[in-house]
Coordinates of C-alpha atoms and ligand atoms in Angstrom, one line a residue:
M1 CA 0.0 0.0 0.0
S2 CA 1.4 3.4 -1.0
S3 CA 2.1 5.9 1.8
I4 CA 1.6 8.7 -0.7
K5 CA -1.5 10.8 -0.3
K6 CA -1.1 13.9 -2.4
V7 CA 0.3 14.0 -5.8
G8 CA 1.8 16.9 -7.7
V9 CA 2.1 17.1 -11.5
V10 CA 4.0 19.9 -13.2
G11 CA 3.4 20.4 -16.9
C12 CA -0.1 19.9 -18.2
G13 CA 0.7 19.2 -21.9
T14 CA 0.5 15.9 -23.8
M15 CA 1.9 13.8 -21.0
G16 CA 1.1 15.7 -17.8
S17 CA -2.6 15.9 -18.5
G18 CA -2.8 12.1 -18.9
I19 CA -0.7 11.5 -15.8
A20 CA -3.0 13.8 -13.8
I21 CA -6.0 11.7 -15.0
V22 CA -4.4 8.5 -14.0
S23 CA -3.6 9.9 -10.5
A24 CA -7.1 11.3 -9.9
R25 CA -8.7 8.1 -11.2
A26 CA -6.7 6.1 -8.7
G27 CA -8.1 8.2 -5.8
Y28 CA -5.3 10.6 -5.2
E29 CA -5.8 14.3 -4.6
T30 CA -3.9 15.6 -7.6
Y31 CA -2.4 19.1 -7.8
V32 CA -1.5 20.1 -11.4
V33 CA 0.6 23.1 -12.2
D34 CA 1.3 24.6 -15.6
A35 CA 2.8 27.9 -16.6
N36 CA 0.0 28.2 -19.2
D37 CA -3.5 28.7 -17.8
K38 CA -5.1 27.5 -21.1
N39 CA -3.7 24.0 -20.7
L40 CA -5.2 23.8 -17.2
S41 CA -8.7 24.8 -18.4
S42 CA -8.4 22.3 -21.2
L43 CA -7.5 19.5 -18.7
I44 CA -10.8 19.9 -16.8
K45 CA -12.8 19.8 -20.0
Q46 CA -10.8 16.9 -21.5
S47 CA -10.8 14.8 -18.3
S48 CA -14.6 15.2 -18.0
D49 CA -14.9 14.0 -21.7
F50 CA -12.6 11.1 -21.0
F51 CA -14.3 10.0 -17.8
N52 CA -17.7 10.3 -19.5
K53 CA -16.5 8.0 -22.3
S54 CA -15.2 5.6 -19.6
I55 CA -18.6 5.5 -18.0
A56 CA -20.3 4.9 -21.4
R57 CA -18.0 2.0 -21.9
G58 CA -18.6 0.5 -18.4
K59 CA -15.1 1.2 -17.2
M60 CA -16.2 3.6 -14.5
S61 CA -19.4 4.0 -12.5
A62 CA -21.4 7.3 -13.0
D63 CA -21.3 8.1 -9.3
Q64 CA -17.5 8.2 -9.5
L65 CA -17.5 11.1 -12.0
E66 CA -17.9 14.1 -9.7
P67 CA -15.5 12.9 -6.9
T68 CA -12.9 12.1 -9.4
L69 CA -13.1 15.5 -11.1
H70 CA -13.0 17.1 -7.7
R71 CA -9.7 15.4 -7.0
L72 CA -8.1 17.4 -9.8
H73 CA -6.8 20.8 -8.6
T74 CA -5.2 23.2 -11.0
S75 CA -2.9 26.2 -10.5
T76 CA -0.2 28.2 -12.3
V77 CA 1.6 28.6 -8.9
L78 CA 4.2 26.1 -7.8
Q79 CA 3.5 26.8 -4.2
S80 CA 0.2 24.8 -4.5
L81 CA 2.5 21.7 -4.5
S82 CA 3.8 22.5 -1.0
D83 CA 2.4 19.5 0.7
C84 CA 2.6 16.9 -2.0
D85 CA 4.2 13.5 -1.2
I86 CA 5.4 13.0 -4.8
V87 CA 5.8 15.5 -7.6
I88 CA 5.9 14.2 -11.2
E89 CA 7.5 16.6 -13.7
A90 CA 6.3 16.6 -17.3
I91 CA 7.5 19.9 -18.7
F92 CA 9.6 20.7 -21.8
E93 CA 12.5 18.3 -22.6
D94 CA 15.3 20.7 -21.6
L95 CA 17.8 20.0 -18.9
Q96 CA 18.2 23.7 -17.9
V97 CA 14.5 24.3 -17.7
K98 CA 14.0 21.1 -15.6
H99 CA 16.9 22.1 -13.2
Q100 CA 15.3 25.5 -12.7
L101 CA 12.0 23.9 -11.8
F102 CA 13.4 21.3 -9.4
E103 CA 15.5 24.0 -7.6
K104 CA 12.3 25.8 -6.9
L105 CA 10.4 22.7 -5.9
N106 CA 13.2 21.8 -3.5
Q107 CA 12.6 25.0 -1.7
I108 CA 8.8 24.5 -1.7
C109 CA 8.3 20.8 -0.9
P110 CA 9.0 19.1 2.4
S111 CA 12.1 16.8 2.7
H112 CA 10.1 13.6 2.4
T113 CA 8.6 14.5 -1.0
I114 CA 9.9 12.3 -3.9
F115 CA 10.7 14.0 -7.2
A116 CA 10.0 12.1 -10.4
S117 CA 10.7 13.0 -14.0
N118 CA 8.8 11.8 -17.0
T119 CA 11.8 12.6 -19.3
S120 CA 12.2 10.4 -22.3
T121 CA 15.8 11.2 -23.2
I122 CA 17.7 13.2 -20.5
S123 CA 19.7 11.3 -17.8
I124 CA 17.8 11.0 -14.5
T125 CA 21.1 11.3 -12.7
E126 CA 21.8 14.6 -14.5
I127 CA 18.3 16.1 -13.8
A128 CA 18.5 14.9 -10.2
G129 CA 22.0 16.5 -9.8
G130 CA 20.4 19.9 -10.1
S131 CA 17.5 19.2 -7.8
G132 CA 19.1 19.4 -4.4
R133 CA 17.7 16.0 -3.5
D134 CA 19.1 13.4 -5.8
H135 CA 18.6 10.6 -3.2
R136 CA 14.8 11.1 -3.5
F137 CA 14.7 11.4 -7.3
V138 CA 13.4 8.8 -9.8
G139 CA 12.6 8.4 -13.4
M140 CA 9.0 7.6 -14.1
H141 CA 8.4 7.4 -17.8
F142 CA 4.8 7.0 -18.7
C143 CA 3.7 6.0 -22.2
L144 CA 1.5 8.0 -24.5
P145 CA -1.5 8.3 -23.9
A146 CA -0.8 7.8 -20.2
Q147 CA -4.5 7.4 -19.2
L148 CA -4.7 4.3 -21.6
M149 CA -1.2 2.8 -21.5
K150 CA -0.3 0.8 -18.4
L151 CA 3.5 0.7 -18.9
V152 CA 5.7 2.9 -16.7
E153 CA 9.5 2.6 -17.1
M154 CA 11.1 3.3 -13.7
S155 CA 14.7 4.1 -13.3
P156 CA 16.8 5.1 -10.3
G157 CA 19.6 7.7 -10.7
L158 CA 23.0 6.8 -9.4
N159 CA 22.3 8.4 -6.0
T160 CA 18.6 7.4 -5.6
S161 CA 18.0 5.6 -2.3
E162 CA 16.4 2.2 -2.4
E163 CA 13.7 3.4 0.0
A164 CA 12.7 6.3 -2.3
F165 CA 12.7 4.0 -5.4
Q166 CA 10.6 1.4 -3.6
K167 CA 8.1 4.0 -2.5
A168 CA 7.8 5.4 -6.0
W169 CA 7.4 1.9 -7.3
D170 CA 4.6 1.0 -4.8
F171 CA 2.9 4.3 -5.7
C172 CA 3.1 3.4 -9.4
V173 CA 1.4 0.0 -8.7
S174 CA -1.2 1.8 -6.7
L175 CA -2.0 3.9 -9.7
G176 CA -3.0 0.7 -11.5
Q177 CA 0.0 1.0 -13.8
T178 CA 2.6 -1.7 -14.7
P179 CA 6.1 -0.6 -13.7
V180 CA 9.3 -2.1 -15.2
K181 CA 12.8 -1.3 -13.9
T182 CA 15.3 0.0 -16.4
Q183 CA 18.8 1.6 -16.2
D184 CA 19.1 5.4 -16.5
T185 CA 19.7 5.5 -20.3
P186 CA 18.0 7.5 -23.0
G187 CA 15.1 5.6 -24.6
F188 CA 14.9 3.2 -21.7
I189 CA 13.4 -0.1 -23.1
L190 CA 10.5 1.0 -25.3
N191 CA 12.2 3.8 -27.3
Y192 CA 15.3 1.7 -27.8
F193 CA 13.0 -0.5 -29.8
L194 CA 10.5 2.1 -31.2
I195 CA 12.8 4.8 -32.5
P196 CA 14.4 2.8 -35.3
F197 CA 11.0 1.0 -36.0
N198 CA 9.2 4.4 -36.3
N199 CA 12.0 5.9 -38.3
N200 CA 11.9 3.1 -40.8
A201 CA 8.1 3.7 -41.3
I202 CA 8.8 7.5 -41.8
R203 CA 11.5 6.6 -44.4
M204 CA 9.0 4.4 -46.3
V205 CA 6.8 7.5 -46.6
E206 CA 9.8 9.7 -47.5
S207 CA 10.9 7.4 -50.3
G208 CA 7.3 6.8 -51.6
V209 CA 7.2 3.0 -50.7
A210 CA 3.7 3.3 -49.3
E211 CA 1.1 5.8 -47.9
P212 CA 0.8 6.3 -44.1
E213 CA -2.6 4.5 -44.1
D214 CA -1.3 1.4 -45.7
I215 CA 1.8 1.2 -43.5
D216 CA -0.4 1.4 -40.4
K217 CA -2.8 -1.2 -41.9
A218 CA 0.0 -3.6 -42.7
I219 CA 1.7 -3.4 -39.3
K220 CA -1.6 -3.6 -37.3
T221 CA -2.9 -6.5 -39.4
A222 CA 0.3 -8.5 -39.4
M223 CA 1.6 -7.8 -35.9
G224 CA -1.6 -7.3 -33.9
Y225 CA -0.5 -3.9 -32.7
A226 CA -3.4 -1.6 -31.5
M227 CA -1.8 1.4 -33.3
G228 CA 0.4 1.7 -36.4
P229 CA 3.7 3.6 -36.4
M230 CA 2.3 6.6 -38.4
Q231 CA -0.6 7.1 -36.0
L232 CA 1.8 6.7 -33.0
I233 CA 4.2 9.3 -34.3
D234 CA 1.4 11.8 -34.9
L235 CA 0.4 11.3 -31.2
V236 CA 4.0 11.6 -29.9
G237 CA 4.5 14.8 -31.9
M238 CA 7.1 15.5 -34.6
D239 CA 9.1 17.8 -32.3
T240 CA 9.3 15.1 -29.6
Q241 CA 10.2 12.5 -32.2
K242 CA 13.1 14.6 -33.4
L243 CA 14.4 15.0 -29.8
L244 CA 14.0 11.3 -29.2
C245 CA 16.0 10.5 -32.4
Q246 CA 18.8 12.8 -31.4
A247 CA 19.1 11.3 -28.0
M248 CA 19.0 7.7 -29.2
H249 CA 21.4 8.4 -32.0
S250 CA 23.9 9.9 -29.7
L251 CA 23.6 6.8 -27.5
T252 CA 23.7 4.0 -30.1
N253 CA 25.2 5.7 -33.2
E254 CA 22.9 3.5 -35.2
P255 CA 21.9 5.0 -38.6
D256 CA 18.3 3.8 -38.0
S257 CA 18.0 6.1 -35.0
A258 CA 19.0 9.3 -36.9
C259 CA 16.2 11.7 -37.4
P260 CA 14.7 11.4 -41.0
P261 CA 14.8 14.6 -43.0
L262 CA 11.0 14.4 -43.5
V263 CA 10.5 14.9 -39.7
K264 CA 12.5 18.2 -39.8
R265 CA 10.5 19.4 -42.9
M266 CA 7.2 18.6 -41.2
I267 CA 8.3 20.6 -38.0
A268 CA 9.2 23.5 -40.2
A269 CA 5.8 23.4 -41.9
G270 CA 4.0 23.2 -38.5
H271 CA 2.8 19.6 -39.2
L272 CA 3.6 18.5 -35.6
G273 CA 1.0 15.7 -35.5
K274 CA -2.3 15.5 -33.7
K275 CA -1.5 18.5 -31.4
S276 CA -1.3 20.8 -34.4
G277 CA -4.2 19.2 -36.3
K278 CA -1.9 17.8 -39.0
G279 CA 0.9 15.3 -39.2
F280 CA 0.8 12.1 -41.3
F281 CA -2.9 12.4 -40.9
T282 CA -5.3 15.3 -40.6
Y283 CA -7.4 15.8 -37.4
K284 CA -10.6 17.7 -36.8
D285 CA -9.5 18.6 -33.2
S286 CA -6.2 18.4 -31.3
K287 CA -7.7 16.5 -28.3
M288 CA -5.3 13.8 -27.1
F289 CA -7.8 11.8 -25.2
G290 CA -9.8 8.6 -25.8
A291 CA -11.6 6.3 -23.3
Ligands
NAD1 N1 5.0 13.3 -26.0 C1 5.4 12.0 -25.7 O1 5.1 11.1 -26.4 C2 6.2 11.7 -24.4 C3 6.1 10.4 -23.9 C4 6.8 10.1 -22.7 C5 7.5 11.1 -22.1 N2 7.5 12.4 -22.6 C6 8.3 13.4 -21.8 O2 7.3 14.1 -21.0 C7 7.7 15.5 -20.9 C8 6.6 16.4 -21.4 O3 6.4 16.1 -22.7 P1 5.1 16.6 -23.4 O4 5.1 15.9 -24.7 O5 3.9 16.4 -22.5 O6 5.3 18.1 -23.6 P2 4.3 19.3 -24.0 O7 5.0 20.3 -24.7 O8 3.0 18.7 -24.6 O9 3.9 19.8 -22.5 C9 4.8 20.5 -21.6 C10 4.0 21.4 -20.7 O10 4.8 21.9 -19.7 C11 4.5 23.3 -19.5 N3 5.7 23.9 -18.9 C12 6.9 24.1 -19.5 N4 7.7 24.6 -18.6 C13 7.1 24.8 -17.4 C14 7.4 25.3 -16.1 N5 8.7 25.7 -15.9 N6 6.5 25.3 -15.2 C15 5.2 24.8 -15.4 N7 4.8 24.4 -16.6 C16 5.7 24.3 -17.6 C17 4.0 23.8 -20.8 O11 3.2 25.0 -20.7 C18 3.3 22.6 -21.4 O12 1.9 22.6 -21.1 C19 9.1 15.6 -21.6 O13 10.1 15.4 -20.7 C20 9.0 14.4 -22.6 O14 10.3 14.0 -23.0 C21 6.9 12.7 -23.7

């Protein structure tokens, strides 16, 4: 049983909003902070839509809706996280920006608070090094979309205490998620596999081998995957895909991990994927949620 009672989430974008939903759904009072007020308003609307779909599909009872929504508290002020037992960071993938945030959190949160980062590519030990509490710092890498995907890759930094890691692990299980332990390396397990796989799909489009629809259809039909690579990349976002490629390529030096030129062109054109309404496919809205 987790000893954690209050959960903080910083960053309410693609990942943070899903993590907040997972936390509130599991019964935790969840305090979400984002620098951008618009993202916080959109969380309330999108989580209500998500939970209503869950009710319609029999995955949640109707009388749970209001209490679950009431467990989501939003603010643009970091101070609102002052009595959280764990704070999960899901802000921009930039070491300096993350250091600045954790320095502030270290002043605000009590000494028992565990800090977790959802980073995909930056070393947990490096982020922890600028936090002022590297012994209570863990990597907690949720998958997109967090409210639907069970996997969480958990990694200790070099100075993470066993006690803090175990506490974060038990908390992850209490969320209803499935943790796996990995070393503190870019890509962890999933992206080590997925980056070259996705890049090969992008290169097929680039060289005219097949259309995105047909690539997804082939992979889903043959391999039983719920989602094809083109749809997945649109969800991940072209900008994030580029960062992931750079990190993996610097680690493995494998040509398959290098960012395909088409990704860079799509970023320049604003075709970031679902969040901008256009990527390999076109979207009527940029909502990232399903039930
Ligand atoms: N997109 C993915 O598929 C994916 C998957 C797993 C992990 N991640 C990781 O999760 C993290 C977030 O990625 P994302 O895709 O959700 O990014 P995003 O750009 O969608 O969201 C980031 C959010 O953080 C907010 N923010 C930035 N700096 C802030 C600060 N100092 N204080 C408060 N709010 C701040 C922004 O306003 C934005 O809403 C990154 O570290 C990324 O590597 C991303």
